[in-house]
PDB file of C-alpha atoms and ligand atoms in Angstrom:
ATOM      1  CA  UNK A  11     -54.449  10.690 -15.762  1.00 47.00           C
ATOM      2  CA  UNK A  12     -55.193  12.710 -18.871  1.00 49.00           C
ATOM      3  CA  UNK A  13     -51.756  12.678 -20.702  1.00 44.00           C
ATOM      4  CA  UNK A  14     -52.955  13.976 -23.915  1.00 49.00           C
ATOM      5  CA  UNK A  15     -52.189  17.578 -23.246  1.00 65.00           C
ATOM      6  CA  UNK A  16     -49.053  16.878 -21.405  1.00 89.00           C
ATOM      7  CA  UNK A  17     -45.881  18.188 -22.969  1.00 94.00           C
ATOM      8  CA  UNK A  18     -42.562  16.675 -22.044  1.00 96.00           C
ATOM      9  CA  UNK A  19     -39.111  18.097 -23.092  1.00 96.00           C
ATOM     10  CA  UNK A  20     -36.327  15.761 -23.446  1.00 97.00           C
ATOM     11  CA  UNK A  21     -32.830  17.367 -23.100  1.00 96.00           C
ATOM     12  CA  UNK A  22     -30.198  14.925 -24.447  1.00 94.00           C
ATOM     13  CA  UNK A  23     -27.570  15.413 -27.033  1.00 94.00           C
ATOM     14  CA  UNK A  24     -27.600  11.671 -28.182  1.00 92.00           C
ATOM     15  CA  UNK A  25     -30.102  11.524 -31.018  1.00 93.00           C
ATOM     16  CA  UNK A  26     -30.595   7.685 -30.610  1.00 91.00           C
ATOM     17  CA  UNK A  27     -31.551   8.166 -27.017  1.00 91.00           C
ATOM     18  CA  UNK A  28     -33.915  11.004 -27.824  1.00 94.00           C
ATOM     19  CA  UNK A  29     -35.502   8.873 -30.542  1.00 93.00           C
ATOM     20  CA  UNK A  30     -35.878   5.967 -28.207  1.00 92.00           C
ATOM     21  CA  UNK A  31     -37.637   7.933 -25.365  1.00 94.00           C
ATOM     22  CA  UNK A  32     -39.778  10.009 -27.803  1.00 94.00           C
ATOM     23  CA  UNK A  33     -41.108   6.839 -29.206  1.00 93.00           C
ATOM     24  CA  UNK A  34     -42.203   5.415 -25.851  1.00 92.00           C
ATOM     25  CA  UNK A  35     -43.623   8.687 -24.558  1.00 94.00           C
ATOM     26  CA  UNK A  36     -45.619   9.406 -27.766  1.00 93.00           C
ATOM     27  CA  UNK A  37     -46.988   5.888 -27.641  1.00 90.00           C
ATOM     28  CA  UNK A  38     -48.101   6.615 -23.973  1.00 90.00           C
ATOM     29  CA  UNK A  39     -49.918   9.802 -25.195  1.00 90.00           C
ATOM     30  CA  UNK A  40     -47.492  12.551 -24.410  1.00 94.00           C
ATOM     31  CA  UNK A  41     -46.289  15.265 -26.641  1.00 93.00           C
ATOM     32  CA  UNK A  42     -42.589  15.360 -26.834  1.00 95.00           C
ATOM     33  CA  UNK A  43     -40.093  18.175 -27.684  1.00 95.00           C
ATOM     34  CA  UNK A  44     -36.312  17.918 -27.437  1.00 96.00           C
ATOM     35  CA  UNK A  45     -33.255  20.029 -27.071  1.00 95.00           C
ATOM     36  CA  UNK A  46     -29.636  18.974 -27.372  1.00 94.00           C
ATOM     37  CA  UNK A  47     -27.628  21.643 -25.637  1.00 92.00           C
ATOM     38  CA  UNK A  48     -27.878  23.577 -22.247  1.00 90.00           C
ATOM     39  CA  UNK A  49     -28.678  26.939 -23.834  1.00 90.00           C
ATOM     40  CA  UNK A  50     -31.114  25.340 -26.356  1.00 91.00           C
ATOM     41  CA  UNK A  51     -32.825  23.568 -23.333  1.00 93.00           C
ATOM     42  CA  UNK A  52     -33.416  27.043 -21.605  1.00 91.00           C
ATOM     43  CA  UNK A  53     -34.888  28.523 -24.742  1.00 90.00           C
ATOM     44  CA  UNK A  54     -37.125  25.354 -25.370  1.00 91.00           C
ATOM     45  CA  UNK A  55     -38.298  25.362 -21.828  1.00 91.00           C
ATOM     46  CA  UNK A  56     -39.668  28.958 -22.320  1.00 88.00           C
ATOM     47  CA  UNK A  57     -41.061  28.400 -25.687  1.00 87.00           C
ATOM     48  CA  UNK A  58     -42.480  24.853 -25.257  1.00 88.00           C
ATOM     49  CA  UNK A  59     -43.645  25.049 -21.637  1.00 89.00           C
ATOM     50  CA  UNK A  60     -43.337  21.401 -20.774  1.00 93.00           C
ATOM     51  CA  UNK A  61     -45.181  19.676 -17.925  1.00 92.00           C
ATOM     52  CA  UNK A  62     -42.030  17.696 -17.235  1.00 95.00           C
ATOM     53  CA  UNK A  63     -38.366  17.703 -18.107  1.00 95.00           C
ATOM     54  CA  UNK A  64     -36.198  14.679 -18.801  1.00 95.00           C
ATOM     55  CA  UNK A  65     -32.597  15.949 -18.358  1.00 93.00           C
ATOM     56  CA  UNK A  66     -29.464  14.218 -19.353  1.00 92.00           C
ATOM     57  CA  UNK A  67     -26.587  14.852 -16.931  1.00 87.00           C
ATOM     58  CA  UNK A  68     -23.905  14.965 -19.700  1.00 86.00           C
ATOM     59  CA  UNK A  69     -24.467  17.586 -22.267  1.00 87.00           C
ATOM     60  CA  UNK A  70     -22.379  20.017 -24.380  1.00 84.00           C
ATOM     61  CA  UNK A  71     -22.387  23.674 -23.266  1.00 79.00           C
ATOM     62  CA  UNK A  72     -23.419  23.293 -19.679  1.00 83.00           C
ATOM     63  CA  UNK A  73     -24.522  20.029 -17.987  1.00 82.00           C
ATOM     64  CA  UNK A  74     -27.847  18.733 -16.739  1.00 86.00           C
ATOM     65  CA  UNK A  75     -27.159  19.965 -13.120  1.00 84.00           C
ATOM     66  CA  UNK A  76     -26.635  23.464 -14.250  1.00 87.00           C
ATOM     67  CA  UNK A  77     -29.869  23.344 -16.435  1.00 90.00           C
ATOM     68  CA  UNK A  78     -31.836  22.076 -13.551  1.00 89.00           C
ATOM     69  CA  UNK A  79     -30.347  24.755 -11.165  1.00 87.00           C
ATOM     70  CA  UNK A  80     -31.307  27.588 -13.566  1.00 89.00           C
ATOM     71  CA  UNK A  81     -34.764  26.242 -14.258  1.00 90.00           C
ATOM     72  CA  UNK A  82     -35.427  25.913 -10.606  1.00 86.00           C
ATOM     73  CA  UNK A  83     -34.928  29.464 -10.031  1.00 85.00           C
ATOM     74  CA  UNK A  84     -38.102  30.102 -12.133  1.00 85.00           C
ATOM     75  CA  UNK A  85     -40.118  27.009 -12.149  1.00 87.00           C
ATOM     76  CA  UNK A  86     -41.239  24.068  -9.993  1.00 84.00           C
ATOM     77  CA  UNK A  87     -41.674  21.772 -13.132  1.00 89.00           C
ATOM     78  CA  UNK A  88     -40.848  18.181 -12.365  1.00 90.00           C
ATOM     79  CA  UNK A  89     -37.420  16.986 -13.501  1.00 91.00           C
ATOM     80  CA  UNK A  90     -36.169  13.537 -14.139  1.00 91.00           C
ATOM     81  CA  UNK A  91     -32.411  13.274 -14.384  1.00 88.00           C
ATOM     82  CA  UNK A  92     -30.718  10.743 -16.574  1.00 88.00           C
ATOM     83  CA  UNK A  93     -27.264   9.630 -15.504  1.00 81.00           C
ATOM     84  CA  UNK A  94     -24.728   7.445 -17.126  1.00 73.00           C
ATOM     85  CA  UNK A  95     -23.817   5.747 -13.949  1.00 67.00           C
ATOM     86  CA  UNK A  96     -25.533   4.780 -10.825  1.00 63.00           C
ATOM     87  CA  UNK A  97     -22.759   6.335  -8.679  1.00 63.00           C
ATOM     88  CA  UNK A  98     -23.506   9.736 -10.133  1.00 64.00           C
ATOM     89  CA  UNK A  99     -27.006   9.658  -8.467  1.00 63.00           C
ATOM     90  CA  UNK A 100     -25.249  10.288  -5.186  1.00 60.00           C
ATOM     91  CA  UNK A 101     -23.518  13.306  -6.535  1.00 59.00           C
ATOM     92  CA  UNK A 102     -26.728  14.640  -7.958  1.00 59.00           C
ATOM     93  CA  UNK A 103     -28.587  14.326  -4.680  1.00 56.00           C
ATOM     94  CA  UNK A 104     -25.654  15.701  -2.782  1.00 47.00           C
ATOM     95  CA  UNK A 105     -25.778  18.806  -4.985  1.00 52.00           C
ATOM     96  CA  UNK A 106     -29.397  19.257  -4.377  1.00 59.00           C
ATOM     97  CA  UNK A 107     -30.180  19.880  -8.006  1.00 65.00           C
ATOM     98  CA  UNK A 108     -33.793  19.941  -7.544  1.00 69.00           C
ATOM     99  CA  UNK A 109     -34.483  16.905  -9.507  1.00 75.00           C
ATOM    100  CA  UNK A 110     -37.504  14.808  -8.686  1.00 76.00           C
ATOM    101  CA  UNK A 111     -36.243  11.516  -9.774  1.00 78.00           C
ATOM    102  CA  UNK A 112     -33.285   9.837 -11.269  1.00 77.00           C
ATOM    103  CA  UNK A 113     -32.840   7.198 -13.940  1.00 81.00           C
ATOM    104  CA  UNK A 114     -29.437   5.628 -14.629  1.00 79.00           C
ATOM    105  CA  UNK A 115     -28.397   4.726 -18.109  1.00 80.00           C
ATOM    106  CA  UNK A 116     -28.780   2.383 -19.816  1.00 79.00           C
ATOM    107  CA  UNK A 117     -32.426   2.207 -18.706  1.00 81.00           C
ATOM    108  CA  UNK A 118     -35.632   0.480 -19.680  1.00 84.00           C
ATOM    109  CA  UNK A 119     -37.717   2.946 -21.690  1.00 87.00           C
ATOM    110  CA  UNK A 120     -40.875   1.477 -20.380  1.00 86.00           C
ATOM    111  CA  UNK A 121     -39.661   2.056 -16.868  1.00 85.00           C
ATOM    112  CA  UNK A 122     -38.803   5.721 -17.752  1.00 90.00           C
ATOM    113  CA  UNK A 123     -42.424   6.148 -18.826  1.00 91.00           C
ATOM    114  CA  UNK A 124     -43.679   4.696 -15.600  1.00 87.00           C
ATOM    115  CA  UNK A 125     -41.450   7.174 -13.797  1.00 87.00           C
ATOM    116  CA  UNK A 126     -42.794   9.999 -15.837  1.00 91.00           C
ATOM    117  CA  UNK A 127     -46.307   9.122 -14.957  1.00 88.00           C
ATOM    118  CA  UNK A 128     -45.559   8.665 -11.157  1.00 83.00           C
ATOM    119  CA  UNK A 129     -43.651  11.965 -11.003  1.00 85.00           C
ATOM    120  CA  UNK A 130     -46.475  13.792 -12.900  1.00 86.00           C
ATOM    121  CA  UNK A 131     -49.144  12.198 -10.544  1.00 80.00           C
ATOM    122  CA  UNK A 132     -47.123  13.323  -7.513  1.00 76.00           C
ATOM    123  CA  UNK A 133     -46.944  16.747  -8.964  1.00 78.00           C
ATOM    124  CA  UNK A 134     -50.517  16.831  -9.490  1.00 75.00           C
ATOM    125  CA  UNK A 135     -51.351  15.874  -5.875  1.00 65.00           C
ATOM    126  CA  UNK A 136     -51.543  11.998  -6.308  1.00 51.00           C
ATOM    127  CA  UNK A 137     -55.185  11.987  -6.899  1.00 46.00           C
ATOM    128  CA  UNK A 138     -55.035  10.277 -10.360  1.00 46.00           C
ATOM    129  CA  UNK A 139     -55.616   6.645 -10.848  1.00 49.00           C
ATOM    130  CA  UNK A 140     -52.677   4.333 -10.960  1.00 52.00           C
ATOM    131  CA  UNK A 141     -51.972   2.771 -14.296  1.00 77.00           C
ATOM    132  CA  UNK A 142     -53.120  -0.795 -14.189  1.00 84.00           C
ATOM    133  CA  UNK A 143     -53.421  -3.620 -16.817  1.00 87.00           C
ATOM    134  CA  UNK A 144     -56.095  -6.168 -15.955  1.00 90.00           C
ATOM    135  CA  UNK A 145     -57.116  -9.099 -17.987  1.00 90.00           C
ATOM    136  CA  UNK A 146     -57.767 -12.839 -17.445  1.00 90.00           C
ATOM    137  CA  UNK A 147     -56.933 -13.147 -13.765  1.00 91.00           C
ATOM    138  CA  UNK A 148     -53.590 -11.109 -14.333  1.00 93.00           C
ATOM    139  CA  UNK A 149     -53.206  -7.649 -12.865  1.00 93.00           C
ATOM    140  CA  UNK A 150     -50.060  -5.395 -13.593  1.00 92.00           C
ATOM    141  CA  UNK A 151     -49.318  -2.201 -11.881  1.00 88.00           C
ATOM    142  CA  UNK A 152     -47.201  -0.487 -14.395  1.00 83.00           C
ATOM    143  CA  UNK A 153     -45.859   2.262 -11.950  1.00 77.00           C
ATOM    144  CA  UNK A 154     -45.023   0.088  -9.087  1.00 79.00           C
ATOM    145  CA  UNK A 155     -44.056  -2.829 -11.495  1.00 84.00           C
ATOM    146  CA  UNK A 156     -45.959  -5.305  -9.501  1.00 89.00           C
ATOM    147  CA  UNK A 157     -47.878  -8.339 -10.622  1.00 94.00           C
ATOM    148  CA  UNK A 158     -50.767 -10.317  -9.289  1.00 93.00           C
ATOM    149  CA  UNK A 159     -52.003 -13.562 -10.711  1.00 93.00           C
ATOM    150  CA  UNK A 160     -55.344 -14.616  -9.423  1.00 91.00           C
ATOM    151  CA  UNK A 161     -54.741 -12.225  -6.635  1.00 90.00           C
ATOM    152  CA  UNK A 162     -51.447 -13.860  -5.678  1.00 92.00           C
ATOM    153  CA  UNK A 163     -48.504 -11.572  -5.852  1.00 93.00           C
ATOM    154  CA  UNK A 164     -46.126 -12.918  -8.681  1.00 93.00           C
ATOM    155  CA  UNK A 165     -42.399 -12.379  -8.995  1.00 91.00           C
ATOM    156  CA  UNK A 166     -41.416 -11.571 -12.559  1.00 89.00           C
ATOM    157  CA  UNK A 167     -37.992 -10.424 -13.743  1.00 83.00           C
ATOM    158  CA  UNK A 168     -37.795  -6.983 -15.280  1.00 79.00           C
ATOM    159  CA  UNK A 169     -37.761  -8.513 -18.779  1.00 78.00           C
ATOM    160  CA  UNK A 170     -40.562 -10.880 -18.009  1.00 87.00           C
ATOM    161  CA  UNK A 171     -42.553  -7.860 -16.703  1.00 88.00           C
ATOM    162  CA  UNK A 172     -41.971  -5.695 -19.765  1.00 85.00           C
ATOM    163  CA  UNK A 173     -42.682  -8.702 -22.137  1.00 88.00           C
ATOM    164  CA  UNK A 174     -45.937  -9.313 -20.448  1.00 93.00           C
ATOM    165  CA  UNK A 175     -46.898  -5.764 -20.302  1.00 89.00           C
ATOM    166  CA  UNK A 176     -46.067  -5.345 -23.949  1.00 86.00           C
ATOM    167  CA  UNK A 177     -48.337  -8.246 -24.997  1.00 91.00           C
ATOM    168  CA  UNK A 178     -51.223  -7.310 -22.517  1.00 90.00           C
ATOM    169  CA  UNK A 179     -51.307  -3.702 -23.864  1.00 84.00           C
ATOM    170  CA  UNK A 180     -51.903  -5.044 -27.258  1.00 83.00           C
ATOM    171  CA  UNK A 181     -54.249  -8.079 -26.754  1.00 87.00           C
ATOM    172  CA  UNK A 182     -54.564 -10.332 -29.735  1.00 89.00           C
ATOM    173  CA  UNK A 183     -51.775  -8.498 -31.591  1.00 88.00           C
ATOM    174  CA  UNK A 184     -49.029 -10.825 -32.790  1.00 91.00           C
ATOM    175  CA  UNK A 185     -45.485  -9.809 -32.229  1.00 86.00           C
ATOM    176  CA  UNK A 186     -42.529 -11.326 -33.948  1.00 84.00           C
ATOM    177  CA  UNK A 187     -39.513 -12.193 -31.885  1.00 81.00           C
ATOM    178  CA  UNK A 188     -37.725  -9.259 -33.569  1.00 77.00           C
ATOM    179  CA  UNK A 189     -40.538  -6.873 -32.641  1.00 76.00           C
ATOM    180  CA  UNK A 190     -40.284  -8.015 -29.033  1.00 81.00           C
ATOM    181  CA  UNK A 191     -36.567  -7.747 -28.892  1.00 75.00           C
ATOM    182  CA  UNK A 192     -36.782  -4.172 -30.461  1.00 69.00           C
ATOM    183  CA  UNK A 193     -39.519  -3.195 -28.022  1.00 71.00           C
ATOM    184  CA  UNK A 194     -37.422  -4.163 -25.040  1.00 70.00           C
ATOM    185  CA  UNK A 195     -34.193  -2.637 -26.564  1.00 61.00           C
ATOM    186  CA  UNK A 196     -32.409  -0.053 -24.452  1.00 50.00           C
ATOM    187  CA  UNK A 197     -32.689  -2.228 -21.503  1.00 49.00           C
ATOM    188  CA  UNK A 198     -29.792  -3.980 -19.850  1.00 43.00           C
ATOM    189  CA  UNK A 199     -31.017  -7.136 -18.438  1.00 47.00           C
ATOM    190  CA  UNK A 200     -28.201  -9.748 -17.862  1.00 42.00           C
ATOM    191  CA  UNK A 201     -30.286 -12.237 -19.697  1.00 45.00           C
ATOM    192  CA  UNK A 202     -31.044  -9.998 -22.569  1.00 48.00           C
ATOM    193  CA  UNK A 203     -28.915 -12.108 -24.937  1.00 45.00           C
ATOM    194  CA  UNK A 204     -31.049 -15.214 -24.149  1.00 55.00           C
ATOM    195  CA  UNK A 205     -33.659 -15.954 -26.563  1.00 71.00           C
ATOM    196  CA  UNK A 206     -37.202 -14.416 -26.488  1.00 81.00           C
ATOM    197  CA  UNK A 207     -38.455 -18.140 -26.498  1.00 84.00           C
ATOM    198  CA  UNK A 208     -36.587 -18.775 -23.223  1.00 83.00           C
ATOM    199  CA  UNK A 209     -38.070 -15.718 -21.574  1.00 84.00           C
ATOM    200  CA  UNK A 210     -41.705 -16.655 -22.890  1.00 91.00           C
ATOM    201  CA  UNK A 211     -41.207 -20.181 -21.519  1.00 92.00           C
ATOM    202  CA  UNK A 212     -40.219 -18.798 -17.971  1.00 91.00           C
ATOM    203  CA  UNK A 213     -43.132 -16.352 -18.113  1.00 93.00           C
ATOM    204  CA  UNK A 214     -45.541 -19.061 -18.754  1.00 95.00           C
ATOM    205  CA  UNK A 215     -44.230 -21.162 -15.821  1.00 94.00           C
ATOM    206  CA  UNK A 216     -45.284 -18.277 -13.650  1.00 93.00           C
ATOM    207  CA  UNK A 217     -48.705 -17.310 -15.217  1.00 93.00           C
ATOM    208  CA  UNK A 218     -50.063 -20.087 -16.924  1.00 94.00           C
ATOM    209  CA  UNK A 219     -52.405 -22.822 -15.246  1.00 92.00           C
ATOM    210  CA  UNK A 220     -50.554 -25.322 -17.446  1.00 94.00           C
ATOM    211  CA  UNK A 221     -47.331 -23.971 -18.889  1.00 94.00           C
ATOM    212  CA  UNK A 222     -47.213 -26.932 -21.431  1.00 94.00           C
ATOM    213  CA  UNK A 223     -50.737 -25.745 -22.774  1.00 94.00           C
ATOM    214  CA  UNK A 224     -50.633 -21.988 -22.497  1.00 95.00           C
ATOM    215  CA  UNK A 225     -53.948 -20.100 -22.620  1.00 94.00           C
ATOM    216  CA  UNK A 226     -52.575 -16.476 -22.117  1.00 94.00           C
ATOM    217  CA  UNK A 227     -49.443 -16.077 -23.912  1.00 95.00           C
ATOM    218  CA  UNK A 228     -49.808 -17.967 -27.178  1.00 94.00           C
ATOM    219  CA  UNK A 229     -47.293 -19.005 -29.747  1.00 92.00           C
ATOM    220  CA  UNK A 230     -48.284 -18.056 -33.282  1.00 88.00           C
ATOM    221  CA  UNK A 231     -46.442 -20.662 -35.369  1.00 84.00           C
ATOM    222  CA  UNK A 232     -43.900 -19.151 -37.714  1.00 79.00           C
ATOM    223  CA  UNK A 233     -44.548 -15.651 -36.417  1.00 80.00           C
ATOM    224  CA  UNK A 234     -44.111 -15.026 -32.784  1.00 86.00           C
ATOM    225  CA  UNK A 235     -46.342 -14.500 -29.690  1.00 92.00           C
ATOM    226  CA  UNK A 236     -49.518 -12.761 -28.589  1.00 93.00           C
ATOM    227  CA  UNK A 237     -51.595 -12.246 -25.473  1.00 94.00           C
ATOM    228  CA  UNK A 238     -55.103 -13.905 -25.611  1.00 91.00           C
ATOM    229  CA  UNK A 239     -57.515 -12.829 -23.029  1.00 86.00           C
ATOM    230  CA  UNK A 240     -59.507 -15.602 -21.715  1.00 81.00           C
ATOM    231  CA  UNK A 241     -62.935 -15.941 -23.040  1.00 69.00           C
ATOM    232  CA  UNK A 242     -64.418 -17.199 -19.613  1.00 54.00           C
ATOM    233  CA  UNK A 243     -62.433 -15.423 -17.091  1.00 47.00           C
ATOM    234  CA  UNK A 244     -61.720 -17.964 -14.486  1.00 49.00           C
ATOM    235  CA  UNK A 245     -59.535 -15.656 -12.605  1.00 44.00           C
ATOM    236  CA  UNK A 246     -60.484 -14.281  -9.274  1.00 40.00           C
ATOM    237  CA  UNK A 247     -60.786 -10.781 -10.510  1.00 40.00           C
TER     238      UNK A 247
HETATM  239 CA1   CA B   2     -25.614  13.112 -23.215  1.00 93.34          CA
END
């Protein structure tokens, strides 16, 4: 999917959340605009002409549902709603806001980007190629969040998945533990407080031929970790 020309409008009054989402979307190749109130959102929608709207439910002025309702009167633009609590989704669906997808806070920014891609692809008729990461016998479907290792489906926790995706998207680049934690911030995994080292260890047990002598997710002593694509790909891909 050509995302270069795709503009996304984030409607959210919390600057920290906007900044977080913006960073991830820009990294994924989107252009990003933002609005912090309901009235501002309606103006921005007309001026900015986004391909997709990310709409927070709780906003000053009028809320995300009201914005969605008003925009639906004049446009079929895909809308992803952000909600503070999972229970609110039922309410949103019940009210038939016209939203295309829902993400409850706190959320994984990487997963939100996956949802954005999926919703845009659906809106475009579903003909675009899925977003896959493939290297060294590993295959990650970033939209379905599925992993295969040597053609075997592999169960990773959400954090392990995001960690592996981060490293595989930047093969050879060394990430410090702090960079890894920062990259995964905004997510609420039960195990978030556990050290990066522990997550790497568990990930290795799932994807390395010999977890004691890792070939894919390598330790860079005194710095952090990196993904090293195999020179001789012995995977079945
Ligand atoms: Ca808000």
